[in-house]
């Protein structure tokens, strides 16, 4: 099971305790993967289509709990892909359909289909708990999360830019930076930061998935820290080795031309110690001198030797 499916499985098994939160979640599901049908006799029915059993199960349960309505479920299996199924949950009774649509505010007083996409004046998402429930339903219907071991990416796909802006606004009301991008004929609300995705799971109350993601984040951060330290140490080691090779070449040149005895005593001493200890660091070389010298003092003497060698080369 993918991480995204695992999150949806968890969300589908948790039911809000308050009816207004159930209605908010139903509103999101109908808005993102539902359809309102009006027949020739002006009778209404509500249909929700999904390929995810978690969405079908959650929506069916919510409708039953919030309205005491038993919806009809039909399952269609793809003839070519045995594992692919489409679930349709339908409320065919006109009166029950109207009850649901009026409760989720998807029809106005004139019985016309209309959705209030406002974030401030929409009674469905007036309370913070209802905003959480709405986002939960939206993610169940049209959301996904990438495998956190590879990358951090949370998204919800909308058919209209207005719906995407509504979801983006709700997410931002919780202090999370969400963005919108166009993808073919759809509009995607997405989050890239791992910490923000953790916050989203907390908002949707997917606490088990949250802990799993946090564990993965900790392991990844530890691995990255170790890699950074190893890379840093390797870079420093390569730098030390390269510098040592150059210093030894300079000392050999001086030795083969004017001789080390022509140098000042302090330079003779560091030259001999460097030749005898090609792998030693500046700090280690300084400790071998008598009296001991710090890194800057050792570096100064080696730089003097380098200048002498460069002069001899020219």
Short mmCIF file of N, CA and C in Angstrom, two decimals, residues 114-232:
data_model
loop_
_atom_site.label_atom_id
_atom_site.label_comp_id
_atom_site.label_asym_id
_atom_site.label_seq_id
_atom_site.Cartn_x
_atom_site.Cartn_y
_atom_site.Cartn_z
N UNK A 114 -25.73 25.92 -7.00
CA UNK A 114 -24.81 27.04 -6.75
C UNK A 114 -23.94 26.69 -5.54
N UNK A 115 -22.64 26.94 -5.66
CA UNK A 115 -21.74 26.65 -4.56
C UNK A 115 -21.11 27.95 -4.06
N UNK A 116 -21.14 28.15 -2.75
CA UNK A 116 -20.51 29.32 -2.15
C UNK A 116 -19.02 29.02 -1.94
N UNK A 117 -18.17 29.64 -2.76
CA UNK A 117 -16.73 29.39 -2.70
C UNK A 117 -16.00 30.36 -1.77
N UNK A 118 -16.77 31.19 -1.09
CA UNK A 118 -16.15 32.12 -0.14
C UNK A 118 -15.57 31.37 1.05
N UNK A 119 -14.49 31.90 1.59
CA UNK A 119 -13.88 31.28 2.77
C UNK A 119 -14.42 31.94 4.04
N UNK A 120 -14.78 33.22 3.93
CA UNK A 120 -15.22 33.99 5.11
C UNK A 120 -16.72 33.84 5.34
N UNK A 121 -17.51 33.91 4.28
CA UNK A 121 -18.98 33.95 4.43
C UNK A 121 -19.67 32.60 4.19
N UNK A 122 -18.90 31.55 4.06
CA UNK A 122 -19.47 30.22 3.79
C UNK A 122 -19.76 29.53 5.13
N UNK A 123 -21.04 29.30 5.41
CA UNK A 123 -21.44 28.73 6.70
C UNK A 123 -20.91 27.31 6.89
N UNK A 124 -20.66 26.60 5.78
CA UNK A 124 -20.16 25.22 5.85
C UNK A 124 -18.79 25.14 6.51
N UNK A 125 -17.96 26.15 6.26
CA UNK A 125 -16.59 26.14 6.79
C UNK A 125 -16.36 27.32 7.74
N UNK A 126 -17.38 27.69 8.46
CA UNK A 126 -17.27 28.83 9.37
C UNK A 126 -16.38 28.51 10.56
N UNK A 127 -16.50 27.30 11.09
CA UNK A 127 -15.73 26.90 12.27
C UNK A 127 -14.41 26.24 11.84
N UNK A 128 -13.43 26.32 12.73
CA UNK A 128 -12.13 25.71 12.45
C UNK A 128 -12.24 24.20 12.28
N UNK A 129 -13.07 23.55 13.10
CA UNK A 129 -13.23 22.09 13.01
C UNK A 129 -13.86 21.69 11.68
N UNK A 130 -14.74 22.56 11.17
CA UNK A 130 -15.38 22.27 9.87
C UNK A 130 -14.40 22.47 8.71
N UNK A 131 -13.51 23.44 8.87
CA UNK A 131 -12.46 23.61 7.85
C UNK A 131 -11.60 22.35 7.78
N UNK A 132 -11.25 21.80 8.95
CA UNK A 132 -10.46 20.57 8.99
C UNK A 132 -11.20 19.43 8.29
N UNK A 133 -12.50 19.30 8.59
CA UNK A 133 -13.31 18.24 7.99
C UNK A 133 -13.42 18.43 6.48
N UNK A 134 -13.55 19.68 6.04
CA UNK A 134 -13.66 19.98 4.61
C UNK A 134 -12.37 19.57 3.89
N UNK A 135 -11.23 19.91 4.47
CA UNK A 135 -9.94 19.53 3.87
C UNK A 135 -9.77 18.02 3.86
N UNK A 136 -10.28 17.36 4.91
CA UNK A 136 -10.22 15.90 4.97
C UNK A 136 -11.00 15.29 3.80
N UNK A 137 -12.20 15.78 3.59
CA UNK A 137 -13.01 15.29 2.48
C UNK A 137 -12.40 15.60 1.13
N UNK A 138 -11.79 16.79 1.01
CA UNK A 138 -11.15 17.18 -0.25
C UNK A 138 -9.96 16.28 -0.56
N UNK A 139 -9.15 15.98 0.47
CA UNK A 139 -8.00 15.12 0.24
C UNK A 139 -8.44 13.71 -0.12
N UNK A 140 -9.45 13.20 0.57
CA UNK A 140 -9.97 11.86 0.24
C UNK A 140 -10.40 11.81 -1.22
N UNK A 141 -11.06 12.86 -1.68
CA UNK A 141 -11.64 12.87 -3.02
C UNK A 141 -10.62 13.11 -4.12
N UNK A 142 -9.68 14.03 -3.87
CA UNK A 142 -8.82 14.46 -4.98
C UNK A 142 -7.37 14.69 -4.57
N UNK A 143 -6.95 14.10 -3.45
CA UNK A 143 -5.60 14.37 -2.95
C UNK A 143 -4.65 13.21 -3.11
N UNK A 144 -3.36 13.52 -2.95
CA UNK A 144 -2.32 12.49 -2.94
C UNK A 144 -1.08 13.04 -2.25
N UNK A 145 -0.26 12.12 -1.71
CA UNK A 145 1.03 12.47 -1.10
C UNK A 145 2.07 11.54 -1.69
N UNK A 146 3.19 12.11 -2.09
CA UNK A 146 4.26 11.28 -2.65
C UNK A 146 4.91 10.44 -1.56
N UNK A 147 5.62 9.41 -1.97
CA UNK A 147 6.34 8.56 -1.02
C UNK A 147 7.40 9.40 -0.32
N UNK A 148 7.28 9.58 1.01
CA UNK A 148 8.18 10.52 1.70
C UNK A 148 9.65 10.12 1.69
N UNK A 149 9.95 8.83 1.49
CA UNK A 149 11.35 8.42 1.40
C UNK A 149 12.04 9.06 0.19
N UNK A 150 11.26 9.38 -0.84
CA UNK A 150 11.83 9.95 -2.07
C UNK A 150 11.75 11.47 -2.08
N UNK A 151 10.55 12.01 -1.83
CA UNK A 151 10.37 13.47 -1.88
C UNK A 151 9.16 13.86 -1.04
N UNK A 152 9.02 15.17 -0.79
CA UNK A 152 7.87 15.70 -0.06
C UNK A 152 6.98 16.44 -1.05
N UNK A 153 5.78 15.91 -1.27
CA UNK A 153 4.84 16.56 -2.18
C UNK A 153 3.41 16.17 -1.82
N UNK A 154 2.61 17.18 -1.50
CA UNK A 154 1.19 17.01 -1.15
C UNK A 154 0.40 17.79 -2.18
N UNK A 155 -0.67 17.20 -2.71
CA UNK A 155 -1.47 17.93 -3.68
C UNK A 155 -2.93 17.51 -3.66
N UNK A 156 -3.79 18.45 -4.14
CA UNK A 156 -5.21 18.17 -4.36
C UNK A 156 -5.57 18.76 -5.72
N UNK A 157 -6.20 17.95 -6.55
CA UNK A 157 -6.48 18.33 -7.94
C UNK A 157 -7.92 18.82 -8.07
N UNK A 158 -8.09 20.01 -8.65
CA UNK A 158 -9.42 20.61 -8.82
C UNK A 158 -9.71 20.85 -10.31
N UNK A 159 -10.98 20.83 -10.66
CA UNK A 159 -11.36 21.05 -12.06
C UNK A 159 -11.49 22.53 -12.40
N UNK A 160 -11.66 23.39 -11.39
CA UNK A 160 -11.79 24.83 -11.64
C UNK A 160 -10.79 25.59 -10.78
N UNK A 161 -10.37 26.75 -11.27
CA UNK A 161 -9.42 27.58 -10.52
C UNK A 161 -10.09 28.14 -9.27
N UNK A 162 -11.41 28.38 -9.34
CA UNK A 162 -12.13 28.92 -8.18
C UNK A 162 -12.10 27.94 -7.02
N UNK A 163 -12.27 26.66 -7.32
CA UNK A 163 -12.23 25.64 -6.27
C UNK A 163 -10.82 25.53 -5.69
N UNK A 164 -9.83 25.60 -6.58
CA UNK A 164 -8.43 25.53 -6.13
C UNK A 164 -8.12 26.71 -5.20
N UNK A 165 -8.61 27.89 -5.54
CA UNK A 165 -8.37 29.08 -4.71
C UNK A 165 -9.06 28.95 -3.36
N UNK A 166 -10.25 28.33 -3.36
CA UNK A 166 -10.94 28.12 -2.08
C UNK A 166 -10.13 27.19 -1.17
N UNK A 167 -9.68 26.05 -1.71
CA UNK A 167 -8.89 25.10 -0.92
C UNK A 167 -7.58 25.74 -0.45
N UNK A 168 -6.95 26.49 -1.36
CA UNK A 168 -5.69 27.15 -1.02
C UNK A 168 -5.91 28.15 0.11
N UNK A 169 -7.02 28.87 0.07
CA UNK A 169 -7.34 29.84 1.11
C UNK A 169 -7.59 29.18 2.46
N UNK A 170 -8.28 28.04 2.45
CA UNK A 170 -8.55 27.32 3.71
C UNK A 170 -7.25 26.83 4.32
N UNK A 171 -6.37 26.28 3.48
CA UNK A 171 -5.07 25.78 3.96
C UNK A 171 -4.25 26.93 4.55
N UNK A 172 -4.26 28.08 3.86
CA UNK A 172 -3.49 29.23 4.34
C UNK A 172 -4.04 29.79 5.65
N UNK A 173 -5.33 29.57 5.90
CA UNK A 173 -5.92 30.04 7.16
C UNK A 173 -5.33 29.32 8.36
N UNK A 174 -4.69 28.17 8.12
CA UNK A 174 -4.01 27.42 9.18
C UNK A 174 -2.50 27.75 9.23
N UNK A 175 -2.09 28.76 8.45
CA UNK A 175 -0.69 29.19 8.48
C UNK A 175 0.24 28.35 7.62
N UNK A 176 -0.31 27.63 6.65
CA UNK A 176 0.50 26.78 5.77
C UNK A 176 0.54 27.41 4.39
N UNK A 177 1.73 27.48 3.82
CA UNK A 177 1.92 28.11 2.52
C UNK A 177 1.62 27.13 1.40
N UNK A 178 0.42 27.22 0.84
CA UNK A 178 0.03 26.36 -0.29
C UNK A 178 0.05 27.19 -1.57
N UNK A 179 0.29 26.52 -2.69
CA UNK A 179 0.36 27.21 -3.98
C UNK A 179 -0.52 26.48 -4.99
N UNK A 180 -0.79 27.16 -6.11
CA UNK A 180 -1.64 26.60 -7.18
C UNK A 180 -0.84 26.58 -8.48
N UNK A 181 -0.96 25.47 -9.21
CA UNK A 181 -0.31 25.37 -10.52
C UNK A 181 -1.28 24.70 -11.49
N UNK A 182 -1.26 25.14 -12.74
CA UNK A 182 -2.10 24.52 -13.76
C UNK A 182 -1.46 23.26 -14.29
N UNK A 183 -2.26 22.22 -14.49
CA UNK A 183 -1.77 20.96 -15.04
C UNK A 183 -2.80 20.44 -16.04
N UNK A 184 -2.48 20.59 -17.32
CA UNK A 184 -3.43 20.24 -18.39
C UNK A 184 -4.73 21.02 -18.18
N UNK A 185 -5.85 20.33 -17.96
CA UNK A 185 -7.13 21.02 -17.79
C UNK A 185 -7.50 21.18 -16.31
N UNK A 186 -6.58 20.88 -15.43
CA UNK A 186 -6.88 20.93 -14.00
C UNK A 186 -6.01 21.98 -13.29
N UNK A 187 -6.36 22.23 -12.03
CA UNK A 187 -5.63 23.17 -11.20
C UNK A 187 -5.25 22.44 -9.91
N UNK A 188 -3.97 22.46 -9.60
CA UNK A 188 -3.45 21.65 -8.50
C UNK A 188 -3.03 22.54 -7.34
N UNK A 189 -3.59 22.27 -6.17
CA UNK A 189 -3.15 22.93 -4.94
C UNK A 189 -2.07 22.04 -4.33
N UNK A 190 -0.87 22.60 -4.11
CA UNK A 190 0.22 21.73 -3.67
C UNK A 190 1.03 22.34 -2.54
N UNK A 191 1.71 21.47 -1.79
CA UNK A 191 2.62 21.85 -0.70
C UNK A 191 3.90 21.03 -0.89
N UNK A 192 5.04 21.68 -0.75
CA UNK A 192 6.32 21.00 -0.99
C UNK A 192 7.13 20.75 0.28
N UNK A 193 6.97 21.58 1.29
CA UNK A 193 7.80 21.46 2.49
C UNK A 193 7.35 20.30 3.36
N UNK A 194 8.32 19.49 3.81
CA UNK A 194 8.01 18.34 4.66
C UNK A 194 7.30 18.73 5.94
N UNK A 195 7.75 19.82 6.57
CA UNK A 195 7.15 20.27 7.83
C UNK A 195 5.71 20.71 7.61
N UNK A 196 5.44 21.37 6.49
CA UNK A 196 4.07 21.82 6.18
C UNK A 196 3.14 20.64 5.91
N UNK A 197 3.68 19.59 5.29
CA UNK A 197 2.87 18.39 5.03
C UNK A 197 2.53 17.70 6.36
N UNK A 198 3.48 17.69 7.28
CA UNK A 198 3.22 17.16 8.63
C UNK A 198 2.08 17.94 9.27
N UNK A 199 2.12 19.27 9.14
CA UNK A 199 1.06 20.12 9.70
C UNK A 199 -0.29 19.81 9.04
N UNK A 200 -0.28 19.54 7.73
CA UNK A 200 -1.53 19.21 7.04
C UNK A 200 -2.12 17.91 7.55
N UNK A 201 -1.28 16.92 7.78
CA UNK A 201 -1.76 15.64 8.32
C UNK A 201 -2.35 15.85 9.71
N UNK A 202 -1.75 16.75 10.47
CA UNK A 202 -2.27 17.05 11.80
C UNK A 202 -3.63 17.74 11.70
N UNK A 203 -3.76 18.66 10.74
CA UNK A 203 -5.03 19.37 10.54
C UNK A 203 -6.13 18.38 10.15
N UNK A 204 -5.80 17.43 9.28
CA UNK A 204 -6.79 16.45 8.83
C UNK A 204 -6.99 15.31 9.83
N UNK A 205 -6.18 15.34 10.93
CA UNK A 205 -6.27 14.37 12.02
C UNK A 205 -5.86 12.96 11.58
N UNK A 206 -4.86 12.90 10.70
CA UNK A 206 -4.27 11.61 10.31
C UNK A 206 -3.01 11.41 11.16
N UNK A 207 -3.21 11.14 12.45
CA UNK A 207 -2.11 11.16 13.41
C UNK A 207 -1.14 9.98 13.25
N UNK A 208 -1.64 8.82 12.86
CA UNK A 208 -0.76 7.66 12.65
C UNK A 208 0.17 7.92 11.46
N UNK A 209 -0.39 8.43 10.38
CA UNK A 209 0.41 8.76 9.20
C UNK A 209 1.39 9.87 9.51
N UNK A 210 0.96 10.81 10.35
CA UNK A 210 1.84 11.90 10.76
C UNK A 210 3.09 11.36 11.44
N UNK A 211 2.90 10.42 12.38
CA UNK A 211 4.04 9.85 13.10
C UNK A 211 4.97 9.08 12.15
N UNK A 212 4.37 8.38 11.19
CA UNK A 212 5.17 7.64 10.21
C UNK A 212 6.02 8.59 9.38
N UNK A 213 5.40 9.70 8.94
CA UNK A 213 6.13 10.69 8.15
C UNK A 213 7.23 11.34 8.98
N UNK A 214 6.94 11.65 10.23
CA UNK A 214 7.95 12.26 11.11
C UNK A 214 9.15 11.33 11.29
N UNK A 215 8.89 10.04 11.47
CA UNK A 215 9.99 9.07 11.62
C UNK A 215 10.87 9.05 10.37
N UNK A 216 10.22 9.07 9.21
CA UNK A 216 10.97 9.07 7.94
C UNK A 216 11.79 10.35 7.82
N UNK A 217 11.18 11.49 8.21
CA UNK A 217 11.89 12.78 8.15
C UNK A 217 13.12 12.78 9.05
N UNK A 218 12.98 12.21 10.25
CA UNK A 218 14.11 12.17 11.19
C UNK A 218 15.25 11.33 10.61
N UNK A 219 14.90 10.15 10.06
CA UNK A 219 15.92 9.27 9.48
C UNK A 219 16.61 9.96 8.30
N UNK A 220 15.82 10.62 7.44
CA UNK A 220 16.39 11.31 6.29
C UNK A 220 17.31 12.45 6.73
N UNK A 221 16.87 13.19 7.75
CA UNK A 221 17.67 14.31 8.24
C UNK A 221 18.98 13.83 8.84
N UNK A 222 18.91 12.72 9.60
CA UNK A 222 20.13 12.14 10.17
C UNK A 222 21.08 11.69 9.07
N UNK A 223 20.52 11.02 8.05
CA UNK A 223 21.34 10.54 6.94
C UNK A 223 21.99 11.71 6.20
N UNK A 224 21.20 12.77 5.99
CA UNK A 224 21.73 13.95 5.29
C UNK A 224 22.83 14.63 6.11
N UNK A 225 22.62 14.67 7.45
CA UNK A 225 23.63 15.28 8.32
C UNK A 225 24.93 14.50 8.27
N UNK A 226 24.81 13.17 8.34
CA UNK A 226 26.00 12.32 8.26
C UNK A 226 26.71 12.50 6.93
N UNK A 227 25.93 12.53 5.85
CA UNK A 227 26.52 12.70 4.51
C UNK A 227 27.24 14.04 4.39
N UNK A 228 26.61 15.10 4.96
CA UNK A 228 27.24 16.42 4.90
C UNK A 228 28.57 16.43 5.65
N UNK A 229 28.57 15.78 6.83
CA UNK A 229 29.79 15.74 7.63
C UNK A 229 30.89 14.95 6.91
N UNK A 230 30.49 13.81 6.34
CA UNK A 230 31.46 12.98 5.61
C UNK A 230 32.02 13.75 4.42
N UNK A 231 31.14 14.42 3.68
CA UNK A 231 31.58 15.20 2.51
C UNK A 231 32.52 16.33 2.92
N UNK A 232 32.17 16.98 4.06
CA UNK A 232 33.00 18.07 4.57
C UNK A 232 34.37 17.57 4.97
#
